[in-house]
Structure formats: structure tokens, C-alpha cells
CSV table of C-alpha atoms and ligand atoms in Angstrom, one decimal:
chain,number,residue,atom,x,y,z
A,140,MET,CA,14.0,5.7,-24.9
A,141,LYS,CA,13.3,4.4,-21.4
A,142,THR,CA,12.5,7.6,-19.5
A,143,ILE,CA,8.8,8.3,-19.1
A,144,ILE,CA,8.5,12.0,-18.7
A,145,GLU,CA,5.7,14.1,-17.1
A,146,PRO,CA,3.6,14.8,-20.3
A,147,PHE,CA,3.1,18.5,-19.4
A,148,ARG,CA,5.2,21.6,-18.8
A,149,ILE,CA,4.6,23.9,-15.8
A,150,LYS,CA,2.9,27.2,-16.3
A,151,VAL,CA,2.1,28.2,-12.7
A,152,VAL,CA,4.1,27.3,-9.7
A,153,GLU,CA,3.1,27.2,-6.0
A,154,PRO,CA,6.1,27.4,-3.7
A,155,ILE,CA,6.5,24.8,-1.0
A,156,ARG,CA,8.2,25.5,2.2
A,157,MET,CA,11.3,23.8,3.6
A,158,THR,CA,11.4,23.6,7.3
A,159,THR,CA,14.3,22.8,9.6
A,160,ALA,CA,14.4,19.6,11.7
A,161,PRO,CA,14.0,21.5,15.0
A,162,GLN,CA,11.0,23.3,13.5
A,163,ARG,CA,9.4,20.1,12.5
A,164,GLU,CA,10.1,18.6,15.9
A,165,ARG,CA,8.3,21.5,17.6
A,166,LEU,CA,5.4,21.4,15.1
A,167,LEU,CA,4.9,17.7,15.4
A,168,ARG,CA,4.8,17.9,19.2
A,169,GLU,CA,2.4,20.8,19.0
A,170,ALA,CA,0.2,18.7,16.8
A,171,GLY,CA,0.2,15.9,19.3
A,172,PHE,CA,2.0,13.6,16.9
A,173,ASN,CA,-1.0,13.7,14.6
A,174,VAL,CA,-0.3,15.0,11.1
A,175,PHE,CA,-3.9,15.9,10.5
A,176,LEU,CA,-3.4,18.7,13.0
A,177,LEU,CA,-0.4,20.2,11.1
A,178,LYS,CA,-0.9,23.3,8.9
A,179,ALA,CA,-0.5,22.3,5.3
A,180,GLU,CA,2.0,25.1,4.8
A,181,ASP,CA,4.3,23.3,7.2
A,182,VAL,CA,4.3,20.3,5.0
A,183,LEU,CA,6.9,20.0,2.2
A,184,ILE,CA,5.4,17.1,0.2
A,185,ASP,CA,1.8,16.3,1.0
A,186,LEU,CA,0.8,12.7,0.2
A,187,LEU,CA,-2.2,12.7,2.5
A,188,THR,CA,-4.6,12.0,-0.3
A,189,ASP,CA,-4.9,12.0,-4.1
A,190,SER,CA,-8.5,13.4,-3.8
A,191,GLY,CA,-9.1,17.0,-4.9
A,192,THR,CA,-5.4,17.7,-4.7
A,193,GLY,CA,-4.5,17.5,-8.4
A,194,ALA,CA,-3.4,20.3,-10.7
A,195,MET,CA,-5.7,21.5,-13.5
A,196,SER,CA,-4.6,22.0,-17.1
A,197,SER,CA,-4.6,25.3,-19.0
A,198,GLU,CA,-7.7,24.1,-20.9
A,199,GLN,CA,-9.5,23.5,-17.6
A,200,TRP,CA,-8.6,27.0,-16.3
A,201,ALA,CA,-9.8,28.4,-19.6
A,202,GLY,CA,-13.1,26.4,-19.0
A,203,ILE,CA,-13.3,28.1,-15.6
A,204,MET,CA,-13.6,31.4,-17.4
A,205,ARG,CA,-16.2,30.0,-19.8
A,206,GLY,CA,-18.4,28.7,-17.0
A,207,ASP,CA,-22.1,29.5,-17.5
A,208,GLU,CA,-23.5,30.3,-14.1
A,209,SER,CA,-27.2,30.2,-15.1
A,210,TYR,CA,-29.3,28.5,-12.5
A,211,ALA,CA,-31.0,26.1,-14.9
A,212,GLY,CA,-29.9,24.7,-18.3
A,213,ALA,CA,-26.4,26.2,-18.3
A,214,LYS,CA,-24.3,25.6,-21.4
A,215,SER,CA,-21.6,24.2,-19.1
A,216,PHE,CA,-24.0,21.5,-17.8
A,217,TYR,CA,-24.8,20.4,-21.4
A,218,ARG,CA,-21.0,20.3,-22.2
A,219,PHE,CA,-20.5,18.2,-19.1
A,220,GLN,CA,-23.4,15.9,-19.8
A,221,ASP,CA,-22.3,15.3,-23.4
A,222,ARG,CA,-18.8,14.4,-22.2
A,223,ILE,CA,-20.0,12.0,-19.6
A,224,ARG,CA,-22.5,10.3,-22.0
A,225,ASP,CA,-19.8,9.9,-24.5
A,226,LEU,CA,-17.3,8.6,-22.0
A,227,THR,CA,-19.6,6.1,-20.2
A,228,GLY,CA,-22.6,5.5,-22.4
A,229,PHE,CA,-24.9,6.4,-19.5
A,230,GLU,CA,-28.0,8.4,-20.4
A,231,HIS,CA,-28.8,9.8,-17.0
A,232,VAL,CA,-26.0,12.0,-15.5
A,233,LEU,CA,-26.5,13.9,-12.2
A,234,PRO,CA,-23.7,16.3,-11.0
A,235,THR,CA,-23.1,16.3,-7.2
A,236,HIS,CA,-20.6,18.2,-5.1
A,237,GLN,CA,-18.5,15.1,-4.4
A,238,GLY,CA,-18.6,11.3,-4.3
A,239,ARG,CA,-20.2,10.9,-0.9
A,240,ALA,CA,-23.2,13.1,-2.0
A,241,SER,CA,-23.9,10.6,-4.8
A,242,GLU,CA,-23.6,7.8,-2.2
A,243,ARG,CA,-25.9,9.4,0.2
A,244,ILE,CA,-28.6,9.9,-2.5
A,245,LEU,CA,-28.2,6.3,-3.8
A,246,PHE,CA,-28.4,4.6,-0.5
A,247,GLU,CA,-31.2,6.8,0.8
A,248,LEU,CA,-33.1,5.4,-2.2
A,249,VAL,CA,-32.1,1.7,-2.2
A,250,GLY,CA,-30.7,1.1,1.3
A,251,GLY,CA,-32.6,0.7,4.6
A,252,PRO,CA,-32.8,-1.7,7.5
A,253,GLY,CA,-32.6,-5.4,6.6
A,254,LYS,CA,-30.8,-4.7,3.3
A,255,VAL,CA,-27.3,-6.0,2.6
A,256,VAL,CA,-24.8,-4.3,0.2
A,257,PRO,CA,-21.9,-6.4,-1.1
A,258,ASN,CA,-18.8,-4.6,-2.4
A,259,ASN,CA,-15.2,-5.8,-3.2
A,260,ALA,CA,-14.2,-3.3,-0.5
A,261,HIS,CA,-16.3,-0.4,0.6
A,262,PHE,CA,-14.5,2.9,0.8
A,263,ASP,CA,-15.3,4.4,4.2
A,264,THR,CA,-17.8,7.0,3.1
A,265,THR,CA,-19.6,4.4,1.0
A,266,ARG,CA,-19.8,2.0,4.0
A,267,ALA,CA,-20.9,4.9,6.2
A,268,ASN,CA,-23.7,5.9,3.8
A,269,VAL,CA,-24.8,2.2,3.5
A,270,GLU,CA,-24.9,1.9,7.3
A,271,HIS,CA,-26.5,5.3,7.8
A,272,SER,CA,-29.4,4.0,5.8
A,273,GLY,CA,-29.7,1.1,8.2
A,274,ALA,CA,-28.3,-1.5,5.7
A,275,GLU,CA,-25.3,-3.7,6.2
A,276,ALA,CA,-22.1,-3.3,4.1
A,277,VAL,CA,-20.2,-6.5,3.4
A,278,ASP,CA,-16.7,-6.6,1.8
A,279,LEU,CA,-15.9,-9.5,-0.4
A,280,SER,CA,-12.3,-9.4,-1.5
A,281,ILE,CA,-10.3,-12.2,-3.0
A,282,PRO,CA,-7.9,-14.2,-0.6
A,283,GLU,CA,-4.8,-12.8,-2.4
A,284,ALA,CA,-5.8,-9.3,-1.3
A,285,ARG,CA,-5.0,-10.3,2.3
A,286,ASP,CA,-1.3,-11.1,1.6
A,287,PRO,CA,0.8,-7.9,1.2
A,288,ARG,CA,3.4,-9.9,-0.8
A,289,ASP,CA,1.0,-11.5,-3.3
A,290,ARG,CA,1.4,-9.9,-6.7
A,291,HIS,CA,-1.9,-10.9,-8.2
A,292,PRO,CA,-2.4,-8.6,-11.2
A,293,PHE,CA,-6.0,-7.8,-10.3
A,294,LYS,CA,-5.9,-7.9,-6.5
A,295,GLY,CA,-8.9,-5.6,-6.3
A,296,ASN,CA,-11.2,-8.2,-7.8
A,297,MET,CA,-14.5,-9.2,-6.1
A,298,ASN,CA,-14.7,-12.7,-4.6
A,299,VAL,CA,-17.3,-14.1,-7.0
A,300,PRO,CA,-17.9,-17.5,-5.2
A,301,GLU,CA,-18.4,-15.5,-1.9
A,302,LEU,CA,-20.8,-13.2,-3.6
A,303,GLU,CA,-22.8,-16.1,-4.8
A,304,ARG,CA,-22.8,-17.7,-1.3
A,305,LEU,CA,-23.9,-14.3,0.3
A,306,ILE,CA,-26.8,-14.1,-2.1
A,307,GLN,CA,-27.8,-17.7,-1.4
A,308,ARG,CA,-27.7,-17.1,2.3
A,309,VAL,CA,-29.5,-13.7,2.7
A,310,GLY,CA,-31.6,-14.0,-0.4
A,311,PRO,CA,-31.6,-11.6,-3.4
A,312,GLU,CA,-34.6,-9.7,-2.1
A,313,ARG,CA,-32.4,-8.2,0.7
A,314,ILE,CA,-29.7,-7.1,-1.7
A,315,PRO,CA,-30.6,-3.8,-3.5
A,316,LEU,CA,-27.5,-3.8,-5.6
A,317,VAL,CA,-24.0,-5.2,-5.9
A,318,MET,CA,-21.2,-2.6,-5.9
A,319,VAL,CA,-17.6,-2.9,-7.3
A,320,THR,CA,-15.0,-0.3,-6.4
A,321,ILE,CA,-12.6,0.5,-9.2
A,322,THR,CA,-9.8,0.7,-8.3
A,323,ASN,CA,-10.1,-0.8,-4.9
A,324,ASN,CA,-8.9,2.0,-2.6
A,325,SER,CA,-9.3,0.3,0.8
A,326,GLY,CA,-7.5,-2.8,-0.7
A,327,GLY,CA,-4.4,-0.8,-1.8
A,328,GLY,CA,-5.5,0.9,-5.0
A,329,GLN,CA,-5.6,-2.4,-6.8
A,330,PRO,CA,-7.4,-2.9,-10.1
A,331,VAL,CA,-10.4,-5.0,-11.0
A,332,SER,CA,-10.3,-7.0,-14.3
A,333,LEU,CA,-12.9,-6.9,-17.0
A,334,GLU,CA,-13.2,-10.7,-16.6
A,335,ASN,CA,-14.1,-10.2,-12.9
A,336,LEU,CA,-16.6,-7.5,-13.8
A,337,ARG,CA,-18.2,-9.8,-16.3
A,338,ALA,CA,-18.4,-12.6,-13.8
A,339,VAL,CA,-20.0,-10.3,-11.2
A,340,ARG,CA,-22.4,-9.2,-13.9
A,341,ALA,CA,-23.4,-12.8,-14.7
A,342,VAL,CA,-24.1,-13.4,-11.0
A,343,CYS,CA,-26.2,-10.2,-10.9
A,344,ASP,CA,-28.1,-11.3,-14.0
A,345,ARG,CA,-28.9,-14.7,-12.5
A,346,HIS,CA,-30.4,-13.1,-9.5
A,347,ARG,CA,-31.8,-10.0,-11.2
A,348,LEU,CA,-29.6,-7.7,-9.2
A,349,PRO,CA,-28.3,-4.3,-10.4
A,350,LEU,CA,-24.6,-3.8,-10.6
A,351,PHE,CA,-23.1,-0.4,-9.6
A,352,LEU,CA,-19.6,0.8,-9.8
A,353,ASP,CA,-17.8,3.1,-7.4
A,354,ALA,CA,-15.8,4.5,-10.3
A,355,CYS,CA,-13.6,7.3,-8.8
A,356,ARG,CA,-10.4,5.9,-10.3
A,357,PHE,CA,-12.0,4.3,-13.5
A,358,ALA,CA,-9.3,5.6,-15.8
A,359,GLU,CA,-6.4,4.2,-13.7
A,360,ASN,CA,-8.4,0.9,-13.6
A,361,ALA,CA,-8.8,0.9,-17.4
A,362,PHE,CA,-5.1,1.5,-17.9
A,363,PHE,CA,-4.2,-1.5,-15.6
A,364,ILE,CA,-6.6,-3.6,-17.7
A,365,LYS,CA,-4.9,-2.5,-20.9
A,366,ARG,CA,-1.5,-3.4,-19.4
A,367,ARG,CA,-2.3,-6.6,-17.6
A,368,GLU,CA,-5.4,-8.3,-19.0
A,369,PRO,CA,-4.9,-10.8,-21.8
A,370,GLY,CA,-6.2,-9.5,-25.1
A,371,CYS,CA,-6.5,-5.9,-24.0
A,372,ASP,CA,-3.1,-4.4,-24.9
A,373,HIS,CA,-4.3,-3.1,-28.3
A,374,LYS,CA,-7.6,-1.7,-27.1
A,375,PRO,CA,-7.8,2.1,-26.7
A,376,VAL,CA,-8.4,3.0,-23.0
A,377,ALA,CA,-11.6,4.8,-24.1
A,378,ASP,CA,-13.0,1.5,-25.3
A,379,ILE,CA,-12.0,-0.3,-22.1
A,380,VAL,CA,-13.7,2.5,-20.1
A,381,HIS,CA,-16.8,2.0,-22.2
A,382,GLU,CA,-16.7,-1.8,-21.7
A,383,MET,CA,-16.5,-1.3,-17.9
A,384,PHE,CA,-19.4,1.1,-17.7
A,385,GLU,CA,-21.5,-0.9,-20.1
A,386,LEU,CA,-21.5,-3.8,-17.6
A,387,ALA,CA,-23.1,-1.5,-14.9
A,388,ASP,CA,-26.6,-0.2,-14.2
A,389,GLY,CA,-25.2,2.8,-12.3
A,390,ALA,CA,-22.2,4.4,-10.8
A,391,THR,CA,-21.1,6.8,-8.1
A,392,ILE,CA,-18.0,8.9,-8.9
A,393,SER,CA,-15.9,11.3,-7.0
A,394,ALA,CA,-14.5,13.6,-9.7
A,395,LYS,CA,-11.8,14.7,-7.3
A,396,LYS,CA,-9.8,11.7,-8.5
A,397,ASP,CA,-9.9,10.8,-12.2
A,398,GLY,CA,-12.1,13.9,-13.0
A,399,LEU,CA,-8.9,15.9,-12.5
A,400,VAL,CA,-10.7,18.6,-10.5
A,401,ASN,CA,-10.6,19.9,-7.0
A,402,ILE,CA,-14.3,19.4,-6.3
A,403,GLY,CA,-17.2,17.5,-8.0
A,404,GLY,CA,-19.0,14.2,-8.3
A,405,LEU,CA,-21.5,12.3,-10.4
A,406,LEU,CA,-24.3,9.8,-10.1
A,407,LEU,CA,-24.9,7.8,-13.2
A,408,LEU,CA,-28.1,5.8,-13.7
A,409,ARG,CA,-29.9,3.8,-16.3
A,410,ASP,CA,-33.2,3.2,-14.6
A,411,GLU,CA,-35.7,6.0,-15.4
A,412,SER,CA,-37.7,5.8,-12.1
A,413,LEU,CA,-34.6,5.7,-10.0
A,414,PHE,CA,-33.3,8.7,-11.9
A,415,GLN,CA,-36.5,10.6,-11.2
A,416,ARG,CA,-36.3,9.9,-7.5
A,417,ALA,CA,-32.6,10.7,-7.3
A,418,SER,CA,-33.3,14.0,-9.1
A,419,SER,CA,-35.8,14.9,-6.3
A,420,LEU,CA,-33.3,14.2,-3.6
A,421,LEU,CA,-30.6,16.1,-5.4
A,422,ILE,CA,-32.8,19.2,-5.6
A,423,LEU,CA,-33.7,18.8,-1.9
A,424,THR,CA,-30.1,19.1,-0.6
A,425,GLU,CA,-27.6,19.7,-3.4
A,426,GLY,CA,-29.2,21.9,-6.0
A,427,PHE,CA,-31.1,21.8,-9.3
A,428,VAL,CA,-30.3,18.9,-11.6
A,429,THR,CA,-28.2,21.0,-14.0
A,430,TYR,CA,-25.7,22.1,-11.4
A,431,GLY,CA,-26.0,19.7,-8.4
A,432,GLY,CA,-24.3,21.9,-5.8
A,433,LEU,CA,-21.5,23.0,-8.1
A,434,ALA,CA,-20.8,26.2,-10.0
A,435,GLY,CA,-21.1,26.2,-13.8
A,436,ARG,CA,-17.3,26.7,-13.9
A,437,ASP,CA,-16.8,23.5,-12.0
A,438,LEU,CA,-18.8,21.6,-14.6
A,439,GLU,CA,-16.6,23.0,-17.3
A,440,ALA,CA,-13.5,21.9,-15.5
A,441,MET,CA,-15.0,18.4,-15.0
A,442,ALA,CA,-16.0,18.2,-18.7
A,443,GLN,CA,-12.4,18.9,-19.7
A,444,GLY,CA,-10.9,16.8,-16.9
A,445,PHE,CA,-12.8,13.7,-17.9
A,446,GLU,CA,-11.5,14.2,-21.4
A,447,GLU,CA,-7.8,14.6,-20.4
A,448,VAL,CA,-7.7,11.7,-17.9
A,449,ILE,CA,-8.1,9.0,-20.6
A,450,HIS,CA,-5.1,10.4,-22.6
A,451,GLU,CA,-2.8,7.4,-22.7
A,452,ASP,CA,0.4,9.4,-22.3
A,453,TYR,CA,-1.1,10.8,-19.1
A,454,LEU,CA,-2.1,7.4,-17.8
A,455,HIS,CA,1.2,5.9,-18.7
A,456,TYR,CA,3.0,8.6,-16.8
A,457,ARG,CA,0.6,8.4,-13.9
A,458,ILE,CA,0.7,4.6,-13.4
A,459,ARG,CA,4.4,4.5,-14.0
A,460,SER,CA,5.3,7.2,-11.6
A,461,VAL,CA,3.5,5.4,-8.7
A,462,GLU,CA,5.0,2.1,-9.8
A,463,TYR,CA,8.5,3.8,-9.9
A,464,LEU,CA,8.0,4.9,-6.3
A,465,GLY,CA,7.0,1.4,-5.3
A,466,GLU,CA,9.8,-0.4,-7.1
A,467,ARG,CA,12.5,1.9,-5.8
A,468,LEU,CA,11.2,1.5,-2.2
A,469,LEU,CA,11.2,-2.3,-2.7
A,470,SER,CA,14.8,-2.3,-4.0
A,471,ALA,CA,15.8,-0.2,-1.0
A,472,GLY,CA,14.4,-3.1,1.1
A,473,VAL,CA,11.3,-1.1,2.3
A,474,PRO,CA,8.3,-3.4,2.7
A,475,ILE,CA,5.2,-2.3,0.8
A,476,LEU,CA,1.9,-3.7,-0.2
A,477,GLU,CA,2.7,-5.4,-3.5
A,478,PRO,CA,2.2,-4.6,-6.3
A,479,PRO,CA,2.1,-0.8,-6.1
A,480,GLY,CA,-1.4,0.6,-6.5
A,481,GLY,CA,-2.7,3.1,-9.1
A,482,HIS,CA,-2.9,6.2,-7.0
A,483,ALA,CA,-0.7,5.3,-4.0
A,484,VAL,CA,2.0,3.1,-2.5
A,485,TYR,CA,1.1,1.6,0.9
A,486,LEU,CA,4.0,0.9,3.3
A,487,ASP,CA,3.6,-2.2,5.3
A,488,ALA,CA,4.3,-0.7,8.7
A,489,ALA,CA,4.0,-4.0,10.6
A,490,ALA,CA,7.0,-5.3,8.6
A,491,PHE,CA,8.7,-1.9,8.6
A,492,CYS,CA,9.0,-1.8,12.4
A,493,PRO,CA,8.3,-5.3,13.9
A,494,HIS,CA,9.8,-4.1,17.2
A,495,ILE,CA,6.8,-1.8,17.8
A,496,PRO,CA,3.8,-3.7,19.1
A,497,PRO,CA,0.4,-3.0,17.4
A,498,ALA,CA,-0.8,-1.3,20.7
A,499,GLN,CA,2.0,1.3,20.1
A,500,PHE,CA,0.8,2.1,16.6
A,501,PRO,CA,3.6,1.2,14.2
A,502,GLY,CA,1.9,2.9,11.3
A,503,GLN,CA,1.4,6.2,13.1
A,504,THR,CA,5.0,6.0,14.2
A,505,VAL,CA,6.2,5.7,10.6
A,506,VAL,CA,4.0,8.6,9.6
A,507,CYS,CA,5.6,10.8,12.3
A,508,ALA,CA,9.1,9.7,11.4
A,509,LEU,CA,8.5,10.7,7.7
A,510,TYR,CA,7.4,14.1,8.7
A,511,ARG,CA,10.2,14.6,11.2
A,512,HIS,CA,12.8,13.4,8.9
A,513,ALA,CA,11.7,15.0,5.6
A,514,GLY,CA,8.5,17.1,6.0
A,515,ILE,CA,6.5,14.4,4.1
A,516,ARG,CA,2.9,13.9,5.2
A,517,ALA,CA,1.4,10.4,4.7
A,518,VAL,CA,-1.7,8.8,6.3
A,519,GLU,CA,-1.9,5.9,8.7
A,520,ILE,CA,-4.4,3.2,7.7
A,521,GLY,CA,-4.2,0.8,10.5
A,522,SER,CA,-4.7,0.5,14.3
A,523,VAL,CA,-5.2,4.2,14.9
A,524,MET,CA,-7.8,4.5,12.1
A,525,PHE,CA,-9.6,1.2,12.7
A,526,GLY,CA,-8.9,0.5,16.4
A,527,GLY,CA,-10.3,1.9,19.6
A,528,SER,CA,-13.6,1.6,21.2
A,529,ALA,CA,-15.5,3.3,18.4
A,530,LYS,CA,-15.7,2.4,14.7
A,531,THR,CA,-13.8,4.9,12.7
A,532,VAL,CA,-13.4,5.7,9.0
A,533,ALA,CA,-10.7,6.8,6.7
A,534,SER,CA,-9.3,10.2,5.6
A,535,GLY,CA,-11.9,12.6,4.6
A,536,GLY,CA,-14.6,10.0,5.4
A,537,ALA,CA,-17.8,10.5,7.3
A,538,ALA,CA,-18.6,8.9,10.5
A,539,SER,CA,-20.3,5.6,10.7
A,540,SER,CA,-22.2,5.5,14.0
A,541,GLU,CA,-21.3,3.0,16.7
A,542,ALA,CA,-24.9,1.6,16.6
A,543,SER,CA,-25.0,1.3,12.9
A,544,GLY,CA,-25.1,-2.5,12.7
A,545,SER,CA,-21.4,-2.8,12.2
A,546,ALA,CA,-21.3,-5.7,14.7
A,547,ASP,CA,-23.8,-7.6,12.6
A,548,ASP,CA,-21.9,-6.7,9.6
A,549,ARG,CA,-18.7,-8.2,11.0
A,550,THR,CA,-20.7,-11.3,11.8
A,551,LEU,CA,-21.9,-11.5,8.2
A,552,ALA,CA,-18.5,-10.9,6.8
A,553,ALA,CA,-17.1,-13.6,9.2
A,554,GLN,CA,-19.7,-16.0,8.0
A,555,THR,CA,-18.7,-15.5,4.5
A,556,GLY,CA,-15.1,-15.9,5.5
A,557,ALA,CA,-14.3,-12.8,3.5
A,558,SER,CA,-13.4,-10.3,6.2
A,559,PRO,CA,-9.8,-9.3,5.6
A,560,PRO,CA,-7.6,-9.0,8.7
A,561,ARG,CA,-6.5,-5.4,9.3
A,562,LEU,CA,-3.2,-4.6,7.8
A,563,GLU,CA,-1.0,-1.9,9.4
A,564,LEU,CA,-0.4,0.4,6.5
A,565,VAL,CA,0.9,3.9,5.7
A,566,ARG,CA,-0.5,5.3,2.5
A,567,LEU,CA,1.6,7.6,0.3
A,568,ALA,CA,-1.1,8.9,-2.1
A,569,MET,CA,0.1,10.8,-5.2
A,570,PRO,CA,-1.8,13.9,-6.2
A,571,ARG,CA,-2.3,14.1,-10.0
A,572,ARG,CA,0.1,16.2,-12.1
A,573,VAL,CA,1.5,17.9,-9.0
A,574,TYR,CA,4.9,16.5,-8.1
A,575,THR,CA,7.8,15.8,-10.4
A,576,GLN,CA,10.2,12.9,-10.5
A,577,SER,CA,12.7,14.7,-8.3
A,578,HIS,CA,10.0,15.1,-5.7
A,579,VAL,CA,9.4,11.4,-5.9
A,580,ASP,CA,13.1,10.7,-5.7
A,581,TYR,CA,13.2,12.8,-2.5
A,582,VAL,CA,10.4,10.7,-1.1
A,583,ILE,CA,12.2,7.5,-1.9
A,584,GLU,CA,15.4,8.7,-0.2
A,585,ALA,CA,13.5,9.9,2.8
A,586,VAL,CA,11.6,6.6,3.3
A,587,ALA,CA,14.7,4.6,2.7
A,588,GLU,CA,16.6,6.6,5.3
A,589,VAL,CA,13.9,6.3,7.9
A,590,HIS,CA,13.8,2.6,7.2
A,591,GLN,CA,17.5,2.2,7.7
A,592,ARG,CA,17.1,3.8,11.2
A,593,ARG,CA,13.9,1.9,12.0
A,594,GLN,CA,15.3,0.4,15.1
A,595,THR,CA,15.5,3.9,16.7
A,596,LEU,CA,11.8,4.6,16.1
A,597,ARG,CA,9.7,4.7,19.3
A,598,GLY,CA,6.1,3.7,19.4
A,599,LEU,CA,3.3,6.1,20.6
A,600,ARG,CA,0.6,6.1,23.2
A,601,ILE,CA,-2.7,8.0,23.0
A,602,THR,CA,-3.2,10.9,25.4
A,603,TYR,CA,-6.5,12.0,24.0
A,604,GLU,CA,-9.1,10.4,21.7
A,605,PRO,CA,-12.6,11.4,20.7
A,606,PRO,CA,-15.4,8.9,20.8
A,607,VAL,CA,-15.6,8.6,17.0
A,608,LEU,CA,-13.2,9.2,14.1
A,609,ARG,CA,-10.2,9.2,16.4
A,610,HIS,CA,-7.5,9.4,13.8
A,611,PHE,CA,-8.5,13.0,12.8
A,612,THR,CA,-8.1,14.6,16.3
A,613,ALA,CA,-6.4,12.0,18.6
A,614,ARG,CA,-3.2,13.2,20.3
A,615,PHE,CA,-0.2,11.0,21.2
A,616,GLU,CA,3.0,11.0,23.1
A,617,GLU,CA,6.1,8.9,22.7
A,618,ALA,CA,5.9,5.5,24.5
B,915,F0G,N1,-15.1,6.0,-3.1
B,915,F0G,C1,-13.8,5.9,-3.1
B,915,F0G,C2,-13.2,4.6,-3.6
B,915,F0G,C3,-12.9,6.9,-2.6
B,915,F0G,O1,-11.6,6.7,-2.6
B,915,F0G,C4,-13.5,8.1,-2.1
B,915,F0G,C5,-12.7,9.1,-1.5
B,915,F0G,C6,-14.9,8.2,-2.1
B,915,F0G,C7,-15.7,7.2,-2.7
B,915,F0G,C8,-15.6,9.4,-1.6
B,915,F0G,O2,-15.4,10.5,-2.5
B,915,F0G,O3,-14.3,12.2,-1.0
B,915,F0G,O4,-15.4,12.9,-3.2
B,915,F0G,O5,-16.8,12.2,-1.2
B,915,F0G,N2,-11.5,9.0,-1.1
B,915,F0G,C9,-10.5,10.0,-0.6
B,915,F0G,C10,-9.3,9.3,-0.2
B,915,F0G,C11,-11.1,10.8,0.5
B,915,F0G,O6,-8.4,10.0,0.4
B,915,F0G,O7,-9.0,8.1,-0.5
B,915,F0G,P1,-15.5,12.0,-1.9
């Protein structure tokens, strides 16, 4: 049997609304050619993000009813804590409302002016929280990550020689921790190998530096390891997950991805004194340590979600369905960032419409064309998001201020030679357990049809842009 099916059946349905081409034309113009300004109900297939957009299982909804809403020591917290300890081996488990709350607490404690934080590729909120503390965020990806056609199996890996050089240059005392993002979202949802994590761990050990994971998509990363890393194909995913976390001293996690919930996050720590200080900050702004800004029912849903996400039939379907989307687009001649990522396929908009100059935003043009043609919402990750006078951050991300040391940071990155040139991308992020194969087939057809007519696409020019985070609220007209 070759067909990999969705390993669930559907118990509750949420209608999605078809619109007509003239309606979409009007809505797109009213939104100033910016799909962030559309109403979600006017979108047919929403691939803006895989974060907090997944469907919960019947067991998770049952957990919602079981939620213990006691202020302190709720049963739901202990169920959640047991599940996370079992999954990761971490003793200290703090719940937070989402990933960036964990990042804010962590970098408030270990960041600060003069500090430097290396990462394979910071997600925008991670970078923003590092910079908000006054520290510098440095991305150290491998050279293969800069070539959209390179099919390196672990394109998310950290550049270990560059890490070593950075430590030599700035000195280990300025580096509070080394962070590895699994999977690497900013670099195309690409995985990091166990071999690479071990090599980073060895560098950290040599310089007595803690290693932290940004582990939002840990289960997808573990499944890639099982499929691609020599000697791992017979290991249960649960064991690979354990191995990844055992290499780390701490982790920040947005449960809105592989936690299979709509809201929630975690901060995992080994160090007792760091845990005590993080607990105090948690209480200051999030809530008591046994709920961290969430309801008891949210903790129940997370406890169950972190159980279901490592089921191998689920992961097989998940990784395969994104890969299927990527492969079909490639065979239709559509240029994508290869290989397809774990949570998303990224269209290579520069290759998609070479006749549109970067100043006329080819990525945003493709985003608009997909909505116009088929009611699909994607997100531009290119010259709108990263260009302009101010530094901006990605979808859902927090602002990083203009004066936050990003110029120094670019200098540092340039010195390491590890600063990737900006790619002009359009991300099609797949919500978990939400769309079926026929939805995916529809997306494939729509993208292929837009690609066939690419010569007719017209670039855009900006008519309004705010000083920061322009991609959220900028308005455009056709050039
Ligand atoms: N780290 C990574 C790698 C992420 O992808 C995200 C969120 C976060 C941290 C922050 O988590 O949103 O719960 O505060 N990524 C979403 C996205 C927004 O669309 O890729 P959060």
C-alpha cells in the first residue's frame, strides 16, 4: 500500500467559505494588497502559519473538560509536568502562555549588553528578545542553507567551525548560552541532526557553555532524524526525542506547534538557581508556577498533545503531507526551497517571477496572486518583511527596536562570514491535522496555475508603511 492516509477521522467540521474572483479582487484591494489585513473568514485555505492553528483530538477536548482550575497545585499541572518530564527528561518544567514568554524570561535572566547569543537561525521573537535584553543575536547556519536547490538532509544544522571561531573571537565569558532551533524555521523548516547537536554540545563542553534548544518543532525534527540519520531508522521517535533533550541544559518551546494546542509554551531548565530565578519572573508577569498564564484546561490539552505528537503514524502523515506538497510543486516546475521543510513549503519567489525586480516585491506579488486566484493565504518572507528603513520581524513576531544593536549584530555576523543573504520566499505553512489531501491538491493546482501565468503578474509599490514591522500593516498598489 502506497497511500499514506490522514490517521484520524473527522468528528467536528468548520465550514470554509468559497468566494468569487470579483469578491477576492475587491477584498484584496480593500486590504491594500496585504493579506494580513484580510478577514480570516474571507480566506479559503489559510497557510499563514502552523502556529496555534492545529486541530485538537477528542482526547484533548475531553481533557479540556477535566481541567482543574485551582490557582495552585492543580491536578492538571501535575499531569502536564509528568508528561513533559517523561518526554524530555527535564526536572524543571515551567508553563508559559507561549514560546516568546519563555524567551523573554530566559533572556531577561541571561542576556544583557555586551552578551552574544549564537543560534543556527534565530526565530524573529527569539532574536527580538535577545536584542531587547541588550545582547547580540548571531545566526550561524551552514553554507548549504544559503542555496535553495541544495538538498542537504540536515540543512538546519549549526555551523560548528563558525561557532568555535565566534567563541574564540568574543570570548566564552560574553556568551551566556548557545541555542539551536529545531527545526530551523527561519531557514525553511529544515532539521538538525543528532550528530550536529552532539558536535555543538562538545564545543559547549570545551568552553563550559550551556546549550539550549528552541524546540517548538522537536517531534518533526526527531522524525527527520529517524528517516535520514544513519543508524536511527530503528529507533523509536520517543528515544530520539530523549536523546535530543538529553544533550541540552534547557529549552524554550512554543506548544502552539508540536504541542498540538492553540495556546501554550514551556521553559525547561536543569540548573536549580536559574529555575528559581525564572520562577520569580514567571510569577511577576505570567502567573503562579503551576499555571504560568494558562488555564488548567490548557495544561490538560498540552499534556495530551505532547503525547499524541510523537505517535509515528501521525508524524509519518505530517512529514509526508508537506513533502507531497513540495514534490508535486517541483514536478509542476514551481521553484521551491529544497528539500521541503517539516511544517511548510517555501516558494522561491525570486525564481518564480524573475521579471519582477526585488524593489517591486516578487514575494508579496506571489502572495497576492495566490489569494486572487484561489483564496489561499500565504506569507511573504523576503523584501517586505526584512527590507525598508526599519528592522522588522516575521509573522506573529515581536518588534526588535531599530536601536537594538542590530547593526553591530550584522557586523558580527559578517565577520563570521555566516550571514545568509536574504532569500525572497513565500511560506505555505501547514496547520496540523486541519486540511486533507484534497485541500493540498487544490493548493498544488492553484500554485501551478499561478506559476504558468507568472509572466502576467505585476509587481507592487508601497503606498503606506509604518516605521517598524511594516509587513503587518503596509499597504501597496500595483506597479
Ligand atoms: N521559535 C520558533 C522557531 C518559532 O517558529 C516561533 C513561532 C517561536 C519561537 C515563538 O513562539 O509564537 O508561541 O511565541 N513561530 C510562528 C510562525 C509565529 O509563524 O512561525 P510563539
